[in-house]
mmCIF file of N, CA, C and O in Angstrom:
data_model
loop_
_atom_site.group_PDB
_atom_site.id
_atom_site.type_symbol
_atom_site.label_atom_id
_atom_site.label_comp_id
_atom_site.label_asym_id
_atom_site.label_seq_id
_atom_site.Cartn_x
_atom_site.Cartn_y
_atom_site.Cartn_z
ATOM 1 N N MET F 1 -1.874 16.202 29.376
ATOM 2 C CA MET F 1 -2.527 14.912 29.283
ATOM 3 C C MET F 1 -3.408 14.886 28.034
ATOM 4 O O MET F 1 -4.161 15.814 27.792
ATOM 5 N N LEU F 2 -3.300 13.819 27.245
ATOM 6 C CA LEU F 2 -4.097 13.686 26.040
ATOM 7 C C LEU F 2 -5.513 13.257 26.368
ATOM 8 O O LEU F 2 -5.745 12.432 27.240
ATOM 9 N N MET F 3 -6.457 13.828 25.636
ATOM 10 C CA MET F 3 -7.841 13.407 25.778
ATOM 11 C C MET F 3 -8.009 12.088 25.038
ATOM 12 O O MET F 3 -7.234 11.754 24.153
ATOM 13 N N ALA F 4 -9.017 11.324 25.366
ATOM 14 C CA ALA F 4 -9.226 10.001 24.787
ATOM 15 C C ALA F 4 -9.242 10.013 23.258
ATOM 16 O O ALA F 4 -8.553 9.212 22.634
ATOM 17 N N PRO F 5 -10.024 10.882 22.585
ATOM 18 C CA PRO F 5 -10.008 10.859 21.121
ATOM 19 C C PRO F 5 -8.630 11.186 20.538
ATOM 20 O O PRO F 5 -8.201 10.571 19.570
ATOM 21 N N ALA F 6 -7.924 12.130 21.120
ATOM 22 C CA ALA F 6 -6.594 12.491 20.628
ATOM 23 C C ALA F 6 -5.625 11.332 20.824
ATOM 24 O O ALA F 6 -4.792 11.055 19.954
ATOM 25 N N ALA F 7 -5.731 10.638 21.928
ATOM 26 C CA ALA F 7 -4.865 9.489 22.184
ATOM 27 C C ALA F 7 -5.146 8.378 21.183
ATOM 28 O O ALA F 7 -4.230 7.711 20.699
ATOM 29 N N ALA F 8 -6.412 8.183 20.837
ATOM 30 C CA ALA F 8 -6.774 7.154 19.859
ATOM 31 C C ALA F 8 -6.217 7.493 18.478
ATOM 32 O O ALA F 8 -5.722 6.612 17.769
ATOM 33 N N ILE F 9 -6.272 8.766 18.105
ATOM 34 C CA ILE F 9 -5.727 9.199 16.818
ATOM 35 C C ILE F 9 -4.223 8.984 16.792
ATOM 36 O O ILE F 9 -3.678 8.469 15.815
ATOM 37 N N LEU F 10 -3.548 9.343 17.866
ATOM 38 C CA LEU F 10 -2.102 9.165 17.951
ATOM 39 C C LEU F 10 -1.730 7.685 17.886
ATOM 40 O O LEU F 10 -0.787 7.308 17.197
ATOM 41 N N ALA F 11 -2.497 6.838 18.558
ATOM 42 C CA ALA F 11 -2.230 5.402 18.536
ATOM 43 C C ALA F 11 -2.400 4.853 17.126
ATOM 44 O O ALA F 11 -1.603 4.028 16.666
ATOM 45 N N ASN F 12 -3.430 5.301 16.411
ATOM 46 C CA ASN F 12 -3.645 4.839 15.038
ATOM 47 C C ASN F 12 -2.511 5.306 14.127
ATOM 48 O O ASN F 12 -2.060 4.559 13.268
ATOM 49 N N GLU F 13 -2.049 6.544 14.308
ATOM 50 C CA GLU F 13 -0.939 7.040 13.498
ATOM 51 C C GLU F 13 0.320 6.203 13.711
ATOM 52 O O GLU F 13 1.016 5.876 12.756
ATOM 53 N N LYS F 14 0.593 5.841 14.954
ATOM 54 C CA LYS F 14 1.759 5.001 15.236
ATOM 55 C C LYS F 14 1.598 3.624 14.604
ATOM 56 O O LYS F 14 2.548 3.070 14.057
ATOM 57 N N GLU F 15 0.378 3.066 14.657
ATOM 58 C CA GLU F 15 0.109 1.768 14.047
ATOM 59 C C GLU F 15 0.344 1.828 12.544
ATOM 60 O O GLU F 15 0.967 0.944 11.962
ATOM 61 N N VAL F 16 -0.132 2.889 11.910
ATOM 62 C CA VAL F 16 0.005 3.039 10.465
ATOM 63 C C VAL F 16 1.480 3.163 10.070
ATOM 64 O O VAL F 16 1.927 2.532 9.112
ATOM 65 N N VAL F 17 2.247 3.939 10.815
ATOM 66 C CA VAL F 17 3.676 4.109 10.509
ATOM 67 C C VAL F 17 4.410 2.785 10.658
ATOM 68 O O VAL F 17 5.184 2.393 9.776
ATOM 69 N N CYS F 18 4.138 2.071 11.721
ATOM 70 C CA CYS F 18 4.793 0.772 11.926
ATOM 71 C C CYS F 18 4.393 -0.220 10.849
ATOM 72 O O CYS F 18 5.236 -0.948 10.315
ATOM 73 N N CYS F 19 3.122 -0.256 10.514
ATOM 74 C CA CYS F 19 2.652 -1.204 9.506
ATOM 75 C C CYS F 19 3.177 -0.868 8.121
ATOM 76 O O CYS F 19 3.520 -1.767 7.357
ATOM 77 N N SER F 20 3.259 0.410 7.790
ATOM 78 C CA SER F 20 3.789 0.755 6.464
ATOM 79 C C SER F 20 5.258 0.345 6.366
ATOM 80 O O SER F 20 5.708 -0.122 5.317
ATOM 81 N N ALA F 21 5.990 0.452 7.454
ATOM 82 C CA ALA F 21 7.391 0.007 7.459
ATOM 83 C C ALA F 21 7.467 -1.508 7.295
ATOM 84 O O ALA F 21 8.310 -2.016 6.546
ATOM 85 N N ARG F 22 6.570 -2.238 7.966
ATOM 86 C CA ARG F 22 6.556 -3.695 7.832
ATOM 87 C C ARG F 22 6.141 -4.127 6.429
ATOM 88 O O ARG F 22 6.675 -5.092 5.886
ATOM 89 N N ILE F 23 5.173 -3.425 5.851
ATOM 90 C CA ILE F 23 4.740 -3.727 4.481
ATOM 91 C C ILE F 23 5.904 -3.513 3.514
ATOM 92 O O ILE F 23 6.149 -4.338 2.628
ATOM 93 N N SER F 24 6.629 -2.422 3.689
ATOM 94 C CA SER F 24 7.794 -2.144 2.833
ATOM 95 C C SER F 24 8.847 -3.237 2.967
ATOM 96 O O SER F 24 9.448 -3.656 1.969
ATOM 97 N N ALA F 25 9.060 -3.704 4.190
ATOM 98 C CA ALA F 25 10.045 -4.772 4.411
ATOM 99 C C ALA F 25 9.625 -6.051 3.696
ATOM 100 O O ALA F 25 10.459 -6.746 3.104
ATOM 101 N N ARG F 26 8.332 -6.360 3.712
ATOM 102 C CA ARG F 26 7.837 -7.548 2.990
ATOM 103 C C ARG F 26 8.052 -7.381 1.489
ATOM 104 O O ARG F 26 8.370 -8.339 0.796
ATOM 105 N N GLY F 27 7.884 -6.172 0.999
ATOM 106 C CA GLY F 27 8.109 -5.911 -0.418
ATOM 107 C C GLY F 27 9.548 -6.140 -0.823
ATOM 108 O O GLY F 27 9.822 -6.700 -1.887
ATOM 109 N N ARG F 28 10.472 -5.708 0.024
ATOM 110 C CA ARG F 28 11.890 -5.914 -0.275
ATOM 111 C C ARG F 28 12.247 -7.396 -0.317
ATOM 112 O O ARG F 28 13.174 -7.800 -0.993
ATOM 113 N N LYS F 29 11.487 -8.216 0.407
ATOM 114 C CA LYS F 29 11.726 -9.665 0.425
ATOM 115 C C LYS F 29 10.829 -10.402 -0.562
ATOM 116 O O LYS F 29 10.748 -11.627 -0.534
ATOM 117 N N LEU F 30 10.129 -9.649 -1.423
ATOM 118 C CA LEU F 30 9.238 -10.202 -2.440
ATOM 119 C C LEU F 30 8.108 -11.039 -1.830
ATOM 120 O O LEU F 30 7.657 -12.019 -2.423
ATOM 121 N N GLN F 31 7.654 -10.632 -0.661
ATOM 122 C CA GLN F 31 6.565 -11.326 0.031
ATOM 123 C C GLN F 31 5.284 -10.496 -0.084
ATOM 124 O O GLN F 31 4.744 -10.000 0.887
ATOM 125 N N TRP F 32 4.792 -10.369 -1.310
ATOM 126 C CA TRP F 32 3.653 -9.495 -1.567
ATOM 127 C C TRP F 32 2.378 -9.974 -0.870
ATOM 128 O O TRP F 32 1.574 -9.152 -0.447
ATOM 129 N N GLN F 33 2.190 -11.291 -0.718
ATOM 130 C CA GLN F 33 0.987 -11.778 -0.045
ATOM 131 C C GLN F 33 0.965 -11.334 1.418
ATOM 132 O O GLN F 33 -0.084 -10.934 1.932
ATOM 133 N N LEU F 34 2.107 -11.397 2.065
ATOM 134 C CA LEU F 34 2.189 -10.937 3.458
ATOM 135 C C LEU F 34 1.962 -9.431 3.538
ATOM 136 O O LEU F 34 1.345 -8.941 4.491
ATOM 137 N N ALA F 35 2.458 -8.707 2.559
ATOM 138 C CA ALA F 35 2.240 -7.257 2.531
ATOM 139 C C ALA F 35 0.753 -6.939 2.441
ATOM 140 O O ALA F 35 0.243 -6.066 3.160
ATOM 141 N N LEU F 36 0.030 -7.659 1.591
ATOM 142 C CA LEU F 36 -1.414 -7.438 1.467
ATOM 143 C C LEU F 36 -2.150 -7.827 2.736
ATOM 144 O O LEU F 36 -3.096 -7.151 3.149
ATOM 145 N N SER F 37 -1.720 -8.900 3.353
ATOM 146 C CA SER F 37 -2.334 -9.324 4.613
ATOM 147 C C SER F 37 -2.159 -8.250 5.687
ATOM 148 O O SER F 37 -3.096 -7.942 6.432
ATOM 149 N N MET F 38 -0.977 -7.681 5.754
ATOM 150 C CA MET F 38 -0.725 -6.613 6.723
ATOM 151 C C MET F 38 -1.579 -5.387 6.432
ATOM 152 O O MET F 38 -2.109 -4.762 7.353
ATOM 153 N N LEU F 39 -1.731 -5.050 5.156
ATOM 154 C CA LEU F 39 -2.565 -3.905 4.781
ATOM 155 C C LEU F 39 -3.999 -4.112 5.261
ATOM 156 O O LEU F 39 -4.628 -3.194 5.776
ATOM 157 N N GLN F 40 -4.508 -5.321 5.116
ATOM 158 C CA GLN F 40 -5.872 -5.623 5.524
ATOM 159 C C GLN F 40 -6.047 -5.577 7.039
ATOM 160 O O GLN F 40 -7.151 -5.344 7.525
ATOM 161 N N GLN F 41 -4.990 -5.801 7.777
ATOM 162 C CA GLN F 41 -5.063 -5.826 9.237
ATOM 163 C C GLN F 41 -5.069 -4.438 9.862
ATOM 164 O O GLN F 41 -5.424 -4.293 11.022
ATOM 165 N N ILE F 42 -4.665 -3.434 9.086
ATOM 166 C CA ILE F 42 -4.621 -2.076 9.613
ATOM 167 C C ILE F 42 -6.045 -1.551 9.714
ATOM 168 O O ILE F 42 -6.820 -1.656 8.768
ATOM 169 N N GLY F 43 -6.371 -0.979 10.848
ATOM 170 C CA GLY F 43 -7.718 -0.454 11.038
ATOM 171 C C GLY F 43 -8.101 0.579 9.993
ATOM 172 O O GLY F 43 -9.089 0.425 9.276
ATOM 173 N N VAL F 44 -7.338 1.625 9.894
ATOM 174 C CA VAL F 44 -7.592 2.699 8.929
ATOM 175 C C VAL F 44 -6.280 3.005 8.217
ATOM 176 O O VAL F 44 -5.536 3.891 8.623
ATOM 177 N N PRO F 45 -5.988 2.279 7.127
ATOM 178 C CA PRO F 45 -4.729 2.532 6.424
ATOM 179 C C PRO F 45 -4.752 3.878 5.712
ATOM 180 O O PRO F 45 -5.811 4.358 5.310
ATOM 181 N N ASP F 46 -3.584 4.461 5.583
ATOM 182 C CA ASP F 46 -3.475 5.717 4.833
ATOM 183 C C ASP F 46 -2.832 5.433 3.479
ATOM 184 O O ASP F 46 -2.528 4.287 3.151
ATOM 185 N N VAL F 47 -2.649 6.485 2.700
ATOM 186 C CA VAL F 47 -2.106 6.311 1.347
ATOM 187 C C VAL F 47 -0.666 5.797 1.397
ATOM 188 O O VAL F 47 -0.242 5.078 0.491
ATOM 189 N N ILE F 48 0.053 6.079 2.448
ATOM 190 C CA ILE F 48 1.433 5.590 2.576
ATOM 191 C C ILE F 48 1.439 4.064 2.693
ATOM 192 O O ILE F 48 2.262 3.383 2.079
ATOM 193 N N CYS F 49 0.506 3.523 3.440
ATOM 194 C CA CYS F 49 0.392 2.065 3.555
ATOM 195 C C CYS F 49 0.027 1.450 2.207
ATOM 196 O O CYS F 49 0.575 0.412 1.817
ATOM 197 N N TYR F 50 -0.914 2.088 1.509
ATOM 198 C CA TYR F 50 -1.282 1.599 0.178
ATOM 199 C C TYR F 50 -0.092 1.661 -0.772
ATOM 200 O O TYR F 50 0.143 0.718 -1.542
ATOM 201 N N ASN F 51 0.655 2.738 -0.720
ATOM 202 C CA ASN F 51 1.827 2.869 -1.596
ATOM 203 C C ASN F 51 2.843 1.764 -1.313
ATOM 204 O O ASN F 51 3.428 1.200 -2.243
ATOM 205 N N ALA F 52 3.045 1.456 -0.045
ATOM 206 C CA ALA F 52 3.987 0.397 0.317
ATOM 207 C C ALA F 52 3.494 -0.949 -0.225
ATOM 208 O O ALA F 52 4.283 -1.746 -0.745
ATOM 209 N N ALA F 53 2.199 -1.197 -0.135
ATOM 210 C CA ALA F 53 1.639 -2.453 -0.640
ATOM 211 C C ALA F 53 1.698 -2.509 -2.166
ATOM 212 O O ALA F 53 2.004 -3.563 -2.740
ATOM 213 N N ILE F 54 1.404 -1.403 -2.822
ATOM 214 C CA ILE F 54 1.501 -1.342 -4.285
ATOM 215 C C ILE F 54 2.943 -1.627 -4.717
ATOM 216 O O ILE F 54 3.181 -2.397 -5.649
ATOM 217 N N SER F 55 3.883 -1.030 -4.036
ATOM 218 C CA SER F 55 5.297 -1.243 -4.341
ATOM 219 C C SER F 55 5.687 -2.706 -4.115
ATOM 220 O O SER F 55 6.406 -3.290 -4.927
ATOM 221 N N ALA F 56 5.220 -3.295 -3.024
ATOM 222 C CA ALA F 56 5.519 -4.702 -2.734
ATOM 223 C C ALA F 56 5.008 -5.606 -3.848
ATOM 224 O O ALA F 56 5.704 -6.529 -4.284
ATOM 225 N N CYS F 57 3.806 -5.337 -4.309
ATOM 226 C CA CYS F 57 3.241 -6.135 -5.410
ATOM 227 C C CYS F 57 4.043 -5.932 -6.690
ATOM 228 O O CYS F 57 4.325 -6.893 -7.412
ATOM 229 N N GLY F 58 4.413 -4.704 -6.957
ATOM 230 C CA GLY F 58 5.186 -4.414 -8.162
ATOM 231 C C GLY F 58 6.531 -5.096 -8.175
ATOM 232 O O GLY F 58 6.969 -5.611 -9.204
ATOM 233 N N LYS F 59 7.192 -5.128 -7.035
ATOM 234 C CA LYS F 59 8.508 -5.779 -6.955
ATOM 235 C C LYS F 59 8.409 -7.278 -7.200
ATOM 236 O O LYS F 59 9.383 -7.909 -7.587
ATOM 237 N N SER F 60 7.228 -7.840 -6.960
ATOM 238 C CA SER F 60 7.007 -9.272 -7.188
ATOM 239 C C SER F 60 6.304 -9.541 -8.515
ATOM 240 O O SER F 60 5.743 -10.615 -8.720
ATOM 241 N N SER F 61 6.291 -8.540 -9.390
ATOM 242 C CA SER F 61 5.649 -8.645 -10.714
ATOM 243 C C SER F 61 4.150 -8.908 -10.640
ATOM 244 O O SER F 61 3.574 -9.501 -11.539
ATOM 245 N N GLN F 62 3.522 -8.458 -9.589
ATOM 246 C CA GLN F 62 2.076 -8.592 -9.427
ATOM 247 C C GLN F 62 1.423 -7.291 -9.876
ATOM 248 O O GLN F 62 0.789 -6.571 -9.105
ATOM 249 N N TRP F 63 1.563 -6.970 -11.156
ATOM 250 C CA TRP F 63 1.108 -5.700 -11.702
ATOM 251 C C TRP F 63 -0.402 -5.524 -11.576
ATOM 252 O O TRP F 63 -0.872 -4.429 -11.277
ATOM 253 N N LEU F 64 -1.156 -6.584 -11.792
ATOM 254 C CA LEU F 64 -2.609 -6.473 -11.726
ATOM 255 C C LEU F 64 -3.053 -6.159 -10.295
ATOM 256 O O LEU F 64 -3.944 -5.327 -10.073
ATOM 257 N N GLN F 65 -2.428 -6.795 -9.332
ATOM 258 C CA GLN F 65 -2.749 -6.517 -7.934
ATOM 259 C C GLN F 65 -2.387 -5.078 -7.583
ATOM 260 O O GLN F 65 -3.097 -4.418 -6.839
ATOM 261 N N SER F 66 -1.282 -4.584 -8.132
ATOM 262 C CA SER F 66 -0.897 -3.186 -7.909
ATOM 263 C C SER F 66 -1.986 -2.236 -8.398
ATOM 264 O O SER F 66 -2.341 -1.274 -7.721
ATOM 265 N N LEU F 67 -2.526 -2.536 -9.578
ATOM 266 C CA LEU F 67 -3.587 -1.685 -10.129
ATOM 267 C C LEU F 67 -4.881 -1.785 -9.318
ATOM 268 O O LEU F 67 -5.592 -0.790 -9.156
ATOM 269 N N HIS F 68 -5.172 -2.959 -8.796
ATOM 270 C CA HIS F 68 -6.353 -3.114 -7.933
ATOM 271 C C HIS F 68 -6.205 -2.254 -6.675
ATOM 272 O O HIS F 68 -7.164 -1.606 -6.248
ATOM 273 N N LEU F 69 -5.012 -2.267 -6.107
ATOM 274 C CA LEU F 69 -4.777 -1.444 -4.915
ATOM 275 C C LEU F 69 -4.886 0.042 -5.234
ATOM 276 O O LEU F 69 -5.452 0.811 -4.447
ATOM 277 N N LEU F 70 -4.359 0.445 -6.379
ATOM 278 C CA LEU F 70 -4.463 1.843 -6.789
ATOM 279 C C LEU F 70 -5.931 2.247 -6.914
ATOM 280 O O LEU F 70 -6.321 3.332 -6.477
ATOM 281 N N ALA F 71 -6.746 1.375 -7.480
ATOM 282 C CA ALA F 71 -8.174 1.665 -7.635
ATOM 283 C C ALA F 71 -8.903 1.690 -6.291
ATOM 284 O O ALA F 71 -9.929 2.370 -6.145
ATOM 285 N N GLU F 72 -8.377 0.979 -5.320
ATOM 286 C CA GLU F 72 -9.000 0.919 -4.000
ATOM 287 C C GLU F 72 -8.779 2.196 -3.186
ATOM 288 O O GLU F 72 -9.562 2.503 -2.281
ATOM 289 N N ILE F 73 -7.749 2.935 -3.510
ATOM 290 C CA ILE F 73 -7.415 4.143 -2.735
ATOM 291 C C ILE F 73 -8.586 5.116 -2.681
ATOM 292 O O ILE F 73 -9.007 5.502 -1.578
ATOM 293 N N PRO F 74 -9.181 5.533 -3.803
ATOM 294 C CA PRO F 74 -10.315 6.469 -3.698
ATOM 295 C C PRO F 74 -11.554 5.833 -3.075
ATOM 296 O O PRO F 74 -12.367 6.534 -2.466
ATOM 297 N N GLU F 75 -11.697 4.508 -3.187
ATOM 298 C CA GLU F 75 -12.811 3.830 -2.533
ATOM 299 C C GLU F 75 -12.732 3.963 -1.022
ATOM 300 O O GLU F 75 -13.743 3.913 -0.334
ATOM 301 N N ARG F 76 -11.524 4.114 -0.514
ATOM 302 C CA ARG F 76 -11.292 4.314 0.926
ATOM 303 C C ARG F 76 -11.324 5.793 1.306
ATOM 304 O O ARG F 76 -10.959 6.167 2.407
ATOM 305 N N ARG F 77 -11.706 6.617 0.323
ATOM 306 C CA ARG F 77 -11.759 8.074 0.507
ATOM 307 C C ARG F 77 -10.393 8.664 0.823
ATOM 308 O O ARG F 77 -10.255 9.583 1.629
ATOM 309 N N LEU F 78 -9.396 8.105 0.148
ATOM 310 C CA LEU F 78 -8.028 8.609 0.244
ATOM 311 C C LEU F 78 -7.657 9.227 -1.091
ATOM 312 O O LEU F 78 -8.285 8.956 -2.109
ATOM 313 N N GLN F 79 -6.622 10.029 -1.085
ATOM 314 C CA GLN F 79 -6.133 10.697 -2.294
ATOM 315 C C GLN F 79 -4.823 10.048 -2.724
ATOM 316 O O GLN F 79 -3.838 10.086 -1.995
ATOM 317 N N ALA F 80 -4.823 9.427 -3.901
ATOM 318 C CA ALA F 80 -3.581 8.883 -4.443
ATOM 319 C C ALA F 80 -2.618 10.037 -4.697
ATOM 320 O O ALA F 80 -3.033 11.143 -5.040
ATOM 321 N N ASP F 81 -1.332 9.774 -4.521
ATOM 322 C CA ASP F 81 -0.335 10.816 -4.764
ATOM 323 C C ASP F 81 0.580 10.394 -5.913
ATOM 324 O O ASP F 81 0.371 9.355 -6.540
ATOM 325 N N VAL F 82 1.570 11.193 -6.184
ATOM 326 C CA VAL F 82 2.488 10.922 -7.286
ATOM 327 C C VAL F 82 3.162 9.562 -7.100
ATOM 328 O O VAL F 82 3.309 8.794 -8.055
ATOM 329 N N PHE F 83 3.524 9.249 -5.890
ATOM 330 C CA PHE F 83 4.181 7.966 -5.622
ATOM 331 C C PHE F 83 3.238 6.814 -5.939
ATOM 332 O O PHE F 83 3.664 5.793 -6.473
ATOM 333 N N SER F 84 1.954 6.956 -5.625
ATOM 334 C CA SER F 84 0.964 5.913 -5.918
ATOM 335 C C SER F 84 0.978 5.571 -7.405
ATOM 336 O O SER F 84 1.000 4.389 -7.791
ATOM 337 N N TYR F 85 0.948 6.609 -8.219
ATOM 338 C CA TYR F 85 0.937 6.396 -9.670
ATOM 339 C C TYR F 85 2.287 5.882 -10.181
ATOM 340 O O TYR F 85 2.340 5.014 -11.053
ATOM 341 N N ASN F 86 3.363 6.401 -9.642
ATOM 342 C CA ASN F 86 4.693 5.974 -10.087
ATOM 343 C C ASN F 86 4.949 4.498 -9.799
ATOM 344 O O ASN F 86 5.459 3.779 -10.661
ATOM 345 N N VAL F 87 4.611 4.041 -8.596
ATOM 346 C CA VAL F 87 4.873 2.634 -8.282
ATOM 347 C C VAL F 87 3.936 1.722 -9.066
ATOM 348 O O VAL F 87 4.311 0.609 -9.432
ATOM 349 N N SER F 88 2.736 2.197 -9.370
ATOM 350 C CA SER F 88 1.816 1.406 -10.199
ATOM 351 C C SER F 88 2.342 1.298 -11.628
ATOM 352 O O SER F 88 2.337 0.209 -12.227
ATOM 353 N N LEU F 89 2.805 2.407 -12.172
ATOM 354 C CA LEU F 89 3.389 2.384 -13.516
ATOM 355 C C LEU F 89 4.653 1.523 -13.561
ATOM 356 O O LEU F 89 4.882 0.793 -14.528
ATOM 357 N N SER F 90 5.434 1.596 -12.520
ATOM 358 C CA SER F 90 6.641 0.793 -12.444
ATOM 359 C C SER F 90 6.306 -0.700 -12.448
ATOM 360 O O SER F 90 6.995 -1.499 -13.092
ATOM 361 N N ALA F 91 5.244 -1.073 -11.744
ATOM 362 C CA ALA F 91 4.814 -2.476 -11.723
ATOM 363 C C ALA F 91 4.410 -2.928 -13.117
ATOM 364 O O ALA F 91 4.764 -4.030 -13.558
ATOM 365 N N CYS F 92 3.689 -2.077 -13.830
ATOM 366 C CA CYS F 92 3.273 -2.410 -15.197
ATOM 367 C C CYS F 92 4.474 -2.492 -16.129
ATOM 368 O O CYS F 92 4.556 -3.380 -16.980
ATOM 369 N N GLN F 93 5.410 -1.575 -15.966
ATOM 370 C CA GLN F 93 6.612 -1.577 -16.797
ATOM 371 C C GLN F 93 7.424 -2.848 -16.573
ATOM 372 O O GLN F 93 7.872 -3.485 -17.521
ATOM 373 N N LYS F 94 7.573 -3.218 -15.320
ATOM 374 C CA LYS F 94 8.357 -4.411 -14.986
ATOM 375 C C LYS F 94 7.738 -5.652 -15.631
ATOM 376 O O LYS F 94 8.454 -6.541 -16.080
ATOM 377 N N ALA F 95 6.420 -5.699 -15.684
ATOM 378 C CA ALA F 95 5.731 -6.860 -16.272
ATOM 379 C C ALA F 95 5.468 -6.671 -17.769
ATOM 380 O O ALA F 95 4.844 -7.510 -18.386
ATOM 381 N N ASP F 96 5.933 -5.545 -18.315
ATOM 382 C CA ASP F 96 5.743 -5.218 -19.732
ATOM 383 C C ASP F 96 4.246 -5.129 -20.072
ATOM 384 O O ASP F 96 3.800 -5.624 -21.096
ATOM 385 N N ARG F 97 3.473 -4.474 -19.179
ATOM 386 C CA ARG F 97 2.022 -4.301 -19.357
ATOM 387 C C ARG F 97 1.706 -2.813 -19.429
ATOM 388 O O ARG F 97 1.459 -2.162 -18.429
ATOM 389 N N TRP F 98 1.695 -2.263 -20.617
ATOM 390 C CA TRP F 98 1.461 -0.828 -20.793
ATOM 391 C C TRP F 98 0.092 -0.505 -21.338
ATOM 392 O O TRP F 98 -0.282 0.626 -21.441
ATOM 393 N N GLU F 99 -0.691 -1.486 -21.729
ATOM 394 C CA GLU F 99 -1.988 -1.214 -22.352
ATOM 395 C C GLU F 99 -3.058 -0.941 -21.338
ATOM 396 O O GLU F 99 -3.077 -1.382 -20.274
#
């Protein structure tokens, strides 16, 4: 039997996995605003959720929003990973914004 704190952690992990999948789906449909809305609704998003939102923005040529999300990652006391930087660079490349 799970103790209450462990059950809460497990529930949050399931929420994050489901939400990151939904955010990714919005990105594939170029619905970056919905992706951002979903990110905001997550209680404690992880870097995977941020990466999905950054990717969604990049696919919709929202390069500046992608960079804002990248900057928000350490503000949330999360560690950006290689994917975080790659999808941000990809968003800038797609919009021809390298400066």
